[in-house]
mmCIF file of C-alpha atoms in Angstrom:
data_model
loop_
_atom_site.group_PDB
_atom_site.id
_atom_site.type_symbol
_atom_site.label_atom_id
_atom_site.label_comp_id
_atom_site.label_asym_id
_atom_site.label_seq_id
_atom_site.Cartn_x
_atom_site.Cartn_y
_atom_site.Cartn_z
ATOM 1 C CA UNK A 1 2.852 18.880 8.097
ATOM 2 C CA UNK A 2 -0.422 18.144 9.413
ATOM 3 C CA UNK A 3 -2.736 17.240 6.672
ATOM 4 C CA UNK A 4 -0.266 15.872 4.086
ATOM 5 C CA UNK A 5 -0.051 12.381 3.076
ATOM 6 C CA UNK A 6 3.412 11.100 1.994
ATOM 7 C CA UNK A 7 4.179 7.954 0.391
ATOM 8 C CA UNK A 8 6.945 5.904 1.906
ATOM 9 C CA UNK A 9 8.700 3.074 -0.439
ATOM 10 C CA UNK A 10 11.858 2.414 1.839
ATOM 11 C CA UNK A 11 12.345 -1.084 3.162
ATOM 12 C CA UNK A 12 14.845 -0.416 5.510
ATOM 13 C CA UNK A 13 15.096 2.299 8.569
ATOM 14 C CA UNK A 14 11.134 2.609 7.602
ATOM 15 C CA UNK A 15 10.201 3.090 11.303
ATOM 16 C CA UNK A 16 12.623 5.926 11.778
ATOM 17 C CA UNK A 17 11.614 7.778 8.251
ATOM 18 C CA UNK A 18 7.844 7.327 9.254
ATOM 19 C CA UNK A 19 8.563 8.727 12.845
ATOM 20 C CA UNK A 20 10.279 11.665 11.565
ATOM 21 C CA UNK A 21 7.237 12.428 9.406
ATOM 22 C CA UNK A 22 4.507 11.904 11.919
ATOM 23 C CA UNK A 23 6.449 13.890 14.684
ATOM 24 C CA UNK A 24 5.617 16.779 12.173
ATOM 25 C CA UNK A 25 2.019 15.682 12.056
ATOM 26 C CA UNK A 26 1.984 14.184 8.565
ATOM 27 C CA UNK A 27 0.318 10.921 7.548
ATOM 28 C CA UNK A 28 2.427 7.972 6.411
ATOM 29 C CA UNK A 29 1.218 5.421 3.410
ATOM 30 C CA UNK A 30 3.915 2.568 3.602
ATOM 31 C CA UNK A 31 4.895 0.585 0.735
ATOM 32 C CA UNK A 32 8.069 -1.208 0.376
ATOM 33 C CA UNK A 33 9.471 -1.032 -3.126
ATOM 34 C CA UNK A 34 11.728 -3.693 -2.249
ATOM 35 C CA UNK A 35 12.471 -6.507 0.100
ATOM 36 C CA UNK A 36 12.996 -5.664 3.748
ATOM 37 C CA UNK A 37 16.369 -8.223 3.286
ATOM 38 C CA UNK A 38 18.776 -7.816 0.286
ATOM 39 C CA UNK A 39 18.812 -11.474 -1.538
ATOM 40 C CA UNK A 40 22.377 -12.885 -0.099
ATOM 41 C CA UNK A 41 24.504 -14.476 -3.015
ATOM 42 C CA UNK A 42 24.559 -18.286 -2.466
ATOM 43 C CA UNK A 43 27.730 -19.014 -0.405
ATOM 44 C CA UNK A 44 29.724 -21.067 -3.090
ATOM 45 C CA UNK A 45 29.286 -18.460 -5.677
ATOM 46 C CA UNK A 46 30.619 -15.559 -3.023
ATOM 47 C CA UNK A 47 33.490 -17.823 -2.093
ATOM 48 C CA UNK A 48 34.638 -18.678 -5.797
ATOM 49 C CA UNK A 49 34.575 -14.769 -6.295
ATOM 50 C CA UNK A 50 36.670 -14.477 -3.133
ATOM 51 C CA UNK A 51 39.005 -16.988 -4.226
ATOM 52 C CA UNK A 52 39.325 -15.143 -7.481
ATOM 53 C CA UNK A 53 39.888 -11.984 -5.605
ATOM 54 C CA UNK A 54 42.973 -13.506 -3.988
ATOM 55 C CA UNK A 55 44.485 -15.500 -6.733
ATOM 56 C CA UNK A 56 46.577 -12.284 -7.736
ATOM 57 C CA UNK A 57 47.509 -9.027 -6.546
ATOM 58 C CA UNK A 58 44.633 -6.389 -6.292
ATOM 59 C CA UNK A 59 45.853 -2.753 -7.632
ATOM 60 C CA UNK A 60 42.608 -0.904 -6.749
ATOM 61 C CA UNK A 61 39.527 -1.875 -4.826
ATOM 62 C CA UNK A 62 36.217 0.087 -5.237
ATOM 63 C CA UNK A 63 33.962 -0.708 -2.330
ATOM 64 C CA UNK A 64 30.234 0.808 -2.864
ATOM 65 C CA UNK A 65 27.972 -0.253 -0.120
ATOM 66 C CA UNK A 66 28.485 -0.619 3.627
ATOM 67 C CA UNK A 67 26.164 -3.525 4.081
ATOM 68 C CA UNK A 68 27.932 -5.313 1.068
ATOM 69 C CA UNK A 69 31.273 -5.284 2.664
ATOM 70 C CA UNK A 70 29.943 -6.238 6.121
ATOM 71 C CA UNK A 71 28.181 -9.272 3.943
ATOM 72 C CA UNK A 72 31.688 -10.186 2.361
ATOM 73 C CA UNK A 73 33.715 -9.901 5.475
ATOM 74 C CA UNK A 74 31.782 -11.920 7.479
ATOM 75 C CA UNK A 75 31.245 -14.668 5.026
ATOM 76 C CA UNK A 76 35.019 -14.514 4.506
ATOM 77 C CA UNK A 77 35.400 -14.769 8.596
ATOM 78 C CA UNK A 78 33.240 -17.803 8.222
ATOM 79 C CA UNK A 79 35.311 -19.608 5.596
ATOM 80 C CA UNK A 80 38.730 -18.527 7.750
ATOM 81 C CA UNK A 81 39.645 -16.273 4.562
ATOM 82 C CA UNK A 82 39.299 -13.012 6.205
ATOM 83 C CA UNK A 83 42.957 -12.337 7.387
ATOM 84 C CA UNK A 84 44.090 -12.995 3.765
ATOM 85 C CA UNK A 85 40.941 -10.989 2.118
ATOM 86 C CA UNK A 86 41.890 -7.914 4.420
ATOM 87 C CA UNK A 87 45.775 -8.205 3.524
ATOM 88 C CA UNK A 88 45.110 -8.006 -0.192
ATOM 89 C CA UNK A 89 42.730 -5.496 -0.014
ATOM 90 C CA UNK A 90 44.812 -3.265 2.211
ATOM 91 C CA UNK A 91 47.752 -3.510 -0.219
ATOM 92 C CA UNK A 92 45.217 -1.940 -2.933
ATOM 93 C CA UNK A 93 44.335 1.675 -3.598
ATOM 94 C CA UNK A 94 40.833 1.766 -2.201
ATOM 95 C CA UNK A 95 38.282 3.933 -3.197
ATOM 96 C CA UNK A 96 34.934 4.260 -1.256
ATOM 97 C CA UNK A 97 31.400 5.524 -2.388
ATOM 98 C CA UNK A 98 30.529 6.942 0.859
ATOM 99 C CA UNK A 99 30.608 7.254 4.559
ATOM 100 C CA UNK A 100 28.876 3.749 5.122
ATOM 101 C CA UNK A 101 31.246 2.010 2.962
ATOM 102 C CA UNK A 102 33.956 3.891 4.530
ATOM 103 C CA UNK A 103 32.574 2.814 7.943
ATOM 104 C CA UNK A 104 32.387 -0.667 7.037
ATOM 105 C CA UNK A 105 35.948 -0.879 5.550
ATOM 106 C CA UNK A 106 37.571 1.021 8.780
ATOM 107 C CA UNK A 107 35.910 -1.424 11.204
ATOM 108 C CA UNK A 108 38.314 -3.610 9.667
ATOM 109 C CA UNK A 109 41.073 -1.880 9.872
ATOM 110 C CA UNK A 110 41.374 -0.767 6.098
ATOM 111 C CA UNK A 111 41.752 2.899 5.096
ATOM 112 C CA UNK A 112 40.110 4.486 1.645
ATOM 113 C CA UNK A 113 42.577 6.599 -0.206
ATOM 114 C CA UNK A 114 39.657 8.481 -1.571
ATOM 115 C CA UNK A 115 36.037 8.984 -1.429
ATOM 116 C CA UNK A 116 33.561 11.703 -3.331
ATOM 117 C CA UNK A 117 31.942 14.214 -1.040
ATOM 118 C CA UNK A 118 28.955 13.512 -3.373
ATOM 119 C CA UNK A 119 28.604 9.904 -2.306
ATOM 120 C CA UNK A 120 27.802 9.216 -6.358
ATOM 121 C CA UNK A 121 29.512 6.090 -7.972
ATOM 122 C CA UNK A 122 29.753 8.058 -10.873
ATOM 123 C CA UNK A 123 32.202 10.344 -9.171
ATOM 124 C CA UNK A 124 34.091 7.440 -8.396
ATOM 125 C CA UNK A 125 34.653 6.532 -11.888
ATOM 126 C CA UNK A 126 35.402 9.869 -12.723
ATOM 127 C CA UNK A 127 38.299 9.688 -10.639
ATOM 128 C CA UNK A 128 39.496 6.789 -12.631
ATOM 129 C CA UNK A 129 38.960 8.270 -16.113
ATOM 130 C CA UNK A 130 42.346 10.863 -16.271
ATOM 131 C CA UNK A 131 44.489 7.471 -15.200
ATOM 132 C CA UNK A 132 45.967 5.020 -17.503
ATOM 133 C CA UNK A 133 44.052 1.364 -16.227
ATOM 134 C CA UNK A 134 46.045 -0.461 -18.669
ATOM 135 C CA UNK A 135 47.063 -3.701 -16.865
ATOM 136 C CA UNK A 136 45.574 -2.878 -13.595
ATOM 137 C CA UNK A 137 43.779 -5.251 -11.527
ATOM 138 C CA UNK A 138 40.533 -3.662 -10.705
ATOM 139 C CA UNK A 139 38.092 -5.061 -8.236
ATOM 140 C CA UNK A 140 34.744 -4.017 -7.685
ATOM 141 C CA UNK A 141 32.279 -4.733 -5.054
ATOM 142 C CA UNK A 142 28.606 -4.502 -6.788
ATOM 143 C CA UNK A 143 25.851 -2.443 -5.082
ATOM 144 C CA UNK A 144 23.054 -4.893 -4.968
ATOM 145 C CA UNK A 145 22.451 -3.977 -8.607
ATOM 146 C CA UNK A 146 24.679 -5.676 -11.649
ATOM 147 C CA UNK A 147 27.744 -3.351 -12.574
ATOM 148 C CA UNK A 148 28.568 -5.444 -15.497
ATOM 149 C CA UNK A 149 28.642 -2.136 -17.873
ATOM 150 C CA UNK A 150 30.849 -0.455 -15.397
ATOM 151 C CA UNK A 151 33.206 -3.298 -15.625
ATOM 152 C CA UNK A 152 33.149 -3.460 -19.549
ATOM 153 C CA UNK A 153 33.813 0.285 -19.634
ATOM 154 C CA UNK A 154 37.202 -0.435 -17.140
ATOM 155 C CA UNK A 155 37.810 -3.150 -19.546
ATOM 156 C CA UNK A 156 37.784 -1.136 -22.444
ATOM 157 C CA UNK A 157 40.476 1.081 -21.068
ATOM 158 C CA UNK A 158 42.917 -1.963 -20.656
ATOM 159 C CA UNK A 159 42.078 -2.936 -16.718
ATOM 160 C CA UNK A 160 41.774 -6.356 -15.752
ATOM 161 C CA UNK A 161 38.066 -6.114 -13.765
ATOM 162 C CA UNK A 162 36.892 -8.709 -11.432
ATOM 163 C CA UNK A 163 33.289 -7.972 -9.990
ATOM 164 C CA UNK A 164 32.039 -9.375 -6.495
ATOM 165 C CA UNK A 165 28.505 -9.832 -5.877
ATOM 166 C CA UNK A 166 27.606 -9.993 -2.209
ATOM 167 C CA UNK A 167 23.731 -9.589 -2.381
ATOM 168 C CA UNK A 168 21.086 -8.727 -5.123
ATOM 169 C CA UNK A 169 18.076 -6.131 -4.605
ATOM 170 C CA UNK A 170 14.905 -7.946 -4.957
ATOM 171 C CA UNK A 171 11.300 -6.678 -5.259
ATOM 172 C CA UNK A 172 9.020 -6.667 -2.034
ATOM 173 C CA UNK A 173 7.590 -9.646 -1.194
ATOM 174 C CA UNK A 174 3.888 -8.300 -1.144
ATOM 175 C CA UNK A 175 3.303 -6.352 -4.137
ATOM 176 C CA UNK A 176 -0.101 -5.297 -2.661
ATOM 177 C CA UNK A 177 0.925 -2.124 -0.870
ATOM 178 C CA UNK A 178 2.992 -0.786 -3.879
ATOM 179 C CA UNK A 179 -0.106 -0.883 -6.174
ATOM 180 C CA UNK A 180 -2.121 0.899 -3.755
ATOM 181 C CA UNK A 181 0.594 3.316 -3.512
ATOM 182 C CA UNK A 182 0.384 3.509 -7.587
ATOM 183 C CA UNK A 183 -2.857 4.410 -7.138
ATOM 184 C CA UNK A 184 -2.605 6.983 -4.607
ATOM 185 C CA UNK A 185 -0.265 8.721 -6.825
ATOM 186 C CA UNK A 186 -2.007 8.422 -9.796
ATOM 187 C CA UNK A 187 -5.049 9.633 -7.920
ATOM 188 C CA UNK A 188 -3.110 12.388 -6.461
ATOM 189 C CA UNK A 189 -4.062 11.340 -2.905
ATOM 190 C CA UNK A 190 -0.882 11.927 -1.354
ATOM 191 C CA UNK A 191 1.036 14.698 -1.619
ATOM 192 C CA UNK A 192 4.369 13.594 -1.766
ATOM 193 C CA UNK A 193 6.700 10.350 -2.297
ATOM 194 C CA UNK A 194 9.643 9.302 -0.800
ATOM 195 C CA UNK A 195 12.513 7.023 -2.399
ATOM 196 C CA UNK A 196 15.807 6.280 -0.605
ATOM 197 C CA UNK A 197 17.539 4.135 -3.892
ATOM 198 C CA UNK A 198 17.322 3.866 -7.144
ATOM 199 C CA UNK A 199 15.727 0.404 -7.469
ATOM 200 C CA UNK A 200 12.918 1.447 -5.459
ATOM 201 C CA UNK A 201 12.000 4.268 -8.342
ATOM 202 C CA UNK A 202 12.651 1.304 -10.863
ATOM 203 C CA UNK A 203 10.323 -0.923 -8.760
ATOM 204 C CA UNK A 204 7.652 2.030 -8.338
ATOM 205 C CA UNK A 205 7.451 2.596 -12.324
ATOM 206 C CA UNK A 206 7.358 -1.152 -13.060
ATOM 207 C CA UNK A 207 4.574 -1.672 -10.727
ATOM 208 C CA UNK A 208 2.589 1.361 -12.218
ATOM 209 C CA UNK A 209 3.366 -0.037 -15.758
ATOM 210 C CA UNK A 210 1.860 -3.507 -14.951
ATOM 211 C CA UNK A 211 -1.547 -1.826 -13.765
ATOM 212 C CA UNK A 212 -1.612 0.170 -16.770
ATOM 213 C CA UNK A 213 -1.324 3.623 -15.018
ATOM 214 C CA UNK A 214 2.445 4.844 -15.686
ATOM 215 C CA UNK A 215 1.432 7.494 -17.826
ATOM 216 C CA UNK A 216 -0.912 8.572 -14.759
ATOM 217 C CA UNK A 217 1.853 8.317 -12.137
ATOM 218 C CA UNK A 218 4.194 10.353 -14.415
ATOM 219 C CA UNK A 219 1.617 13.035 -15.151
ATOM 220 C CA UNK A 220 1.102 13.083 -11.199
ATOM 221 C CA UNK A 221 4.819 13.851 -10.166
ATOM 222 C CA UNK A 222 4.977 16.198 -12.855
ATOM 223 C CA UNK A 223 2.260 18.334 -11.719
ATOM 224 C CA UNK A 224 0.891 17.762 -8.217
ATOM 225 C CA UNK A 225 2.931 15.012 -6.323
ATOM 226 C CA UNK A 226 6.146 15.791 -5.292
ATOM 227 C CA UNK A 227 9.096 12.781 -5.800
ATOM 228 C CA UNK A 228 11.606 13.311 -2.660
ATOM 229 C CA UNK A 229 14.782 11.587 -3.377
ATOM 230 C CA UNK A 230 17.345 11.484 -0.578
ATOM 231 C CA UNK A 231 20.082 12.176 -2.984
ATOM 232 C CA UNK A 232 21.352 12.825 -6.812
ATOM 233 C CA UNK A 233 21.758 9.294 -7.628
ATOM 234 C CA UNK A 234 18.070 8.274 -6.644
ATOM 235 C CA UNK A 235 17.212 11.189 -8.379
ATOM 236 C CA UNK A 236 18.806 10.032 -11.456
ATOM 237 C CA UNK A 237 16.451 7.235 -11.990
ATOM 238 C CA UNK A 238 13.612 9.480 -12.622
ATOM 239 C CA UNK A 239 15.464 11.358 -15.320
ATOM 240 C CA UNK A 240 14.347 8.771 -18.271
ATOM 241 C CA UNK A 241 10.761 9.390 -17.229
ATOM 242 C CA UNK A 242 10.838 13.141 -17.489
ATOM 243 C CA UNK A 243 9.755 13.545 -13.649
ATOM 244 C CA UNK A 244 11.098 16.633 -11.495
ATOM 245 C CA UNK A 245 12.343 15.538 -8.193
ATOM 246 C CA UNK A 246 13.826 17.283 -5.045
ATOM 247 C CA UNK A 247 16.776 15.876 -3.118
ATOM 248 C CA UNK A 248 18.705 17.565 -0.295
ATOM 249 C CA UNK A 249 22.423 18.788 -0.269
ATOM 250 C CA UNK A 250 23.431 16.113 1.898
ATOM 251 C CA UNK A 251 22.116 12.495 1.282
ATOM 252 C CA UNK A 252 20.782 11.940 4.747
ATOM 253 C CA UNK A 253 17.287 10.664 5.394
ATOM 254 C CA UNK A 254 16.592 13.682 8.235
ATOM 255 C CA UNK A 255 17.642 16.141 5.586
ATOM 256 C CA UNK A 256 15.183 15.042 3.040
ATOM 257 C CA UNK A 257 12.597 14.949 5.517
ATOM 258 C CA UNK A 258 13.246 18.557 6.384
ATOM 259 C CA UNK A 259 13.589 19.650 2.727
ATOM 260 C CA UNK A 260 10.080 18.220 2.192
ATOM 261 C CA UNK A 261 8.716 19.799 5.536
ATOM 262 C CA UNK A 262 9.672 23.423 4.152
ATOM 263 C CA UNK A 263 8.648 22.458 0.269
ATOM 264 C CA UNK A 264 5.268 21.032 0.958
ATOM 265 C CA UNK A 265 3.771 24.177 2.578
ATOM 266 C CA UNK A 266 5.499 26.209 -0.176
ATOM 267 C CA UNK A 267 3.821 24.485 -3.179
ATOM 268 C CA UNK A 268 0.256 24.725 -1.406
ATOM 269 C CA UNK A 269 0.384 28.197 0.120
ATOM 270 C CA UNK A 270 -2.031 30.676 -1.550
ATOM 271 C CA UNK A 271 -4.660 27.932 -1.910
ATOM 272 C CA UNK A 272 -7.271 30.513 -0.335
ATOM 273 C CA UNK A 273 -10.312 31.337 -2.497
ATOM 274 C CA UNK A 274 -13.518 33.580 -2.055
ATOM 275 C CA UNK A 275 -16.485 31.391 -3.035
ATOM 276 C CA UNK A 276 -19.992 32.843 -2.552
ATOM 277 C CA UNK A 277 -19.049 35.020 0.095
ATOM 278 C CA UNK A 278 -16.978 32.355 2.166
ATOM 279 C CA UNK A 279 -13.329 31.841 2.403
ATOM 280 C CA UNK A 280 -12.139 28.357 1.083
ATOM 281 C CA UNK A 281 -8.577 27.154 2.158
ATOM 282 C CA UNK A 282 -6.901 24.108 1.164
ATOM 283 C CA UNK A 283 -3.962 22.816 2.918
ATOM 284 C CA UNK A 284 -2.536 19.610 2.063
ATOM 285 C CA UNK A 285 -5.427 17.384 2.303
ATOM 286 C CA UNK A 286 -7.192 19.850 4.880
ATOM 287 C CA UNK A 287 -10.258 21.677 3.671
ATOM 288 C CA UNK A 288 -11.543 24.989 5.786
ATOM 289 C CA UNK A 289 -14.656 27.101 5.113
ATOM 290 C CA UNK A 290 -14.689 30.061 7.004
ATOM 291 C CA UNK A 291 -11.493 28.777 9.327
ATOM 292 C CA UNK A 292 -13.688 25.579 10.216
ATOM 293 C CA UNK A 293 -12.251 22.160 9.014
ATOM 294 C CA UNK A 294 -14.637 20.207 6.665
ATOM 295 C CA UNK A 295 -14.127 16.256 6.127
ATOM 296 C CA UNK A 296 -14.077 15.490 2.684
ATOM 297 C CA UNK A 297 -14.151 11.810 1.711
ATOM 298 C CA UNK A 298 -12.279 10.641 -1.841
ATOM 299 C CA UNK A 299 -14.492 11.449 -3.972
ATOM 300 C CA UNK A 300 -15.936 14.882 -3.336
ATOM 301 C CA UNK A 301 -12.446 16.180 -2.345
ATOM 302 C CA UNK A 302 -11.152 15.008 -5.818
ATOM 303 C CA UNK A 303 -14.214 16.898 -7.545
ATOM 304 C CA UNK A 304 -13.274 20.304 -5.408
ATOM 305 C CA UNK A 305 -9.476 19.723 -6.626
ATOM 306 C CA UNK A 306 -10.625 19.364 -10.085
ATOM 307 C CA UNK A 307 -12.782 22.524 -9.821
ATOM 308 C CA UNK A 308 -10.129 24.599 -8.223
ATOM 309 C CA UNK A 309 -7.309 23.910 -11.058
ATOM 310 C CA UNK A 310 -9.014 26.655 -12.518
ATOM 311 C CA UNK A 311 -11.350 28.559 -10.143
ATOM 312 C CA UNK A 312 -14.370 29.830 -11.730
ATOM 313 C CA UNK A 313 -14.252 27.781 -15.086
ATOM 314 C CA UNK A 314 -16.576 24.733 -15.789
ATOM 315 C CA UNK A 315 -15.689 21.765 -15.574
ATOM 316 C CA UNK A 316 -17.712 19.017 -17.391
ATOM 317 C CA UNK A 317 -19.166 16.053 -16.077
ATOM 318 C CA UNK A 318 -16.611 13.778 -18.269
ATOM 319 C CA UNK A 319 -13.612 15.600 -17.018
ATOM 320 C CA UNK A 320 -14.779 15.053 -13.064
ATOM 321 C CA UNK A 321 -15.745 11.558 -13.885
ATOM 322 C CA UNK A 322 -11.992 11.215 -14.811
ATOM 323 C CA UNK A 323 -10.858 13.027 -11.947
ATOM 324 C CA UNK A 324 -12.440 10.496 -9.419
ATOM 325 C CA UNK A 325 -10.142 7.876 -7.721
ATOM 326 C CA UNK A 326 -9.968 4.571 -9.074
ATOM 327 C CA UNK A 327 -12.808 2.251 -7.971
ATOM 328 C CA UNK A 328 -15.732 4.624 -8.147
ATOM 329 C CA UNK A 329 -18.415 3.507 -10.272
ATOM 330 C CA UNK A 330 -17.995 4.702 -13.866
ATOM 331 C CA UNK A 331 -20.809 6.894 -14.595
ATOM 332 C CA UNK A 332 -21.859 10.402 -14.241
ATOM 333 C CA UNK A 333 -23.955 9.765 -11.405
ATOM 334 C CA UNK A 334 -20.880 8.973 -9.597
ATOM 335 C CA UNK A 335 -20.113 12.665 -10.218
ATOM 336 C CA UNK A 336 -23.566 13.753 -9.151
ATOM 337 C CA UNK A 337 -23.327 11.881 -5.737
ATOM 338 C CA UNK A 338 -19.958 13.207 -5.217
ATOM 339 C CA UNK A 339 -21.102 17.136 -6.229
ATOM 340 C CA UNK A 340 -24.185 16.490 -3.697
ATOM 341 C CA UNK A 341 -21.534 15.444 -0.853
ATOM 342 C CA UNK A 342 -19.481 18.209 -1.354
ATOM 343 C CA UNK A 343 -22.279 20.786 -1.382
ATOM 344 C CA UNK A 344 -23.583 19.039 1.981
ATOM 345 C CA UNK A 345 -19.914 19.724 3.194
ATOM 346 C CA UNK A 346 -19.025 23.133 2.038
ATOM 347 C CA UNK A 347 -22.507 24.810 1.408
ATOM 348 C CA UNK A 348 -24.966 24.516 -1.359
ATOM 349 C CA UNK A 349 -24.112 28.123 -3.012
ATOM 350 C CA UNK A 350 -20.154 27.176 -3.364
ATOM 351 C CA UNK A 351 -20.547 24.688 -6.143
ATOM 352 C CA UNK A 352 -22.752 26.006 -8.871
ATOM 353 C CA UNK A 353 -24.313 23.892 -11.742
ATOM 354 C CA UNK A 354 -23.995 25.606 -15.168
ATOM 355 C CA UNK A 355 -26.813 23.353 -17.288
ATOM 356 C CA UNK A 356 -25.703 20.861 -19.822
ATOM 357 C CA UNK A 357 -22.151 22.206 -19.225
ATOM 358 C CA UNK A 358 -20.912 20.856 -15.922
ATOM 359 C CA UNK A 359 -19.901 22.532 -12.572
ATOM 360 C CA UNK A 360 -18.011 25.895 -11.320
ATOM 361 C CA UNK A 361 -17.076 27.492 -7.797
ATOM 362 C CA UNK A 362 -18.685 30.315 -7.519
ATOM 363 C CA UNK A 363 -15.914 32.815 -7.498
ATOM 364 C CA UNK A 364 -15.685 36.341 -9.402
ATOM 365 C CA UNK A 365 -14.312 35.617 -13.028
#
């Protein structure tokens, strides 16, 4: 993956993800979308919710996250209520969303009756939809975001629903790296961005909206930048924006990295052009002329990318100005300087000036 720049939005297990990419030669741009530590709900509120759970028998319990279950059990242990909570849940039908919640349950001696292979919470709900829920007491452990709509839907079908909030997902403490990543995506200086949770997708799109670059970000994802998600739940968060995504068959970090390792070269293969008697090859952010690597700064690289969209066709100065990275002086002089630097790096004959129209690559048309 040498030559590729990967945006990483994860807050947890980020070192592991970055190492997986860097061992493959990629460069990572880390911009945590969420807080590195979930916001714990205050002790009194969680204890009150626990006492409500224990107030009467539980028929069905929905466990959604490993970190949530661990936090709840630890808090209950501190209050001296753990044995009572485990007994109450142990007498219920336990449905778990995925292996992390299953692991947290089993470490405390609880066994799930069923868990979906997809690890999607929607499939847990689907498992309940064919049943008569009238009069059943259902307890739902929330997964960092409110599941009030889920609770409402279950109540409409006659269930008595209690939700337990252990933690809330919060935005990153420092939004600076996320704003920087928004610019990198919009300017198409990263080749892919990875997402390991749906809230991370929402946080990035919110950051893009607050900087006025949401449309550019969506356009970049639709054309040049890969939105790589750890699984279908995360990918679904992009649907409302019309952003295409890729995700592996198994919702695992290593599988996501491996898929991207295959996907990136397949999308950039064939980026070789015969220009003015030279072979111009693009691989990620690497540029080679006759097999020799050429180092380009952001502005001339942006000009080259714009000229390669339709090789041999004229691109106006105004179009090239729009293609320059944010922060570059907003005048056509900036375009002329970028073209001059590009020619100095790749050769003067490769980029032609078309009088009063703009510039083109000297390929046969």
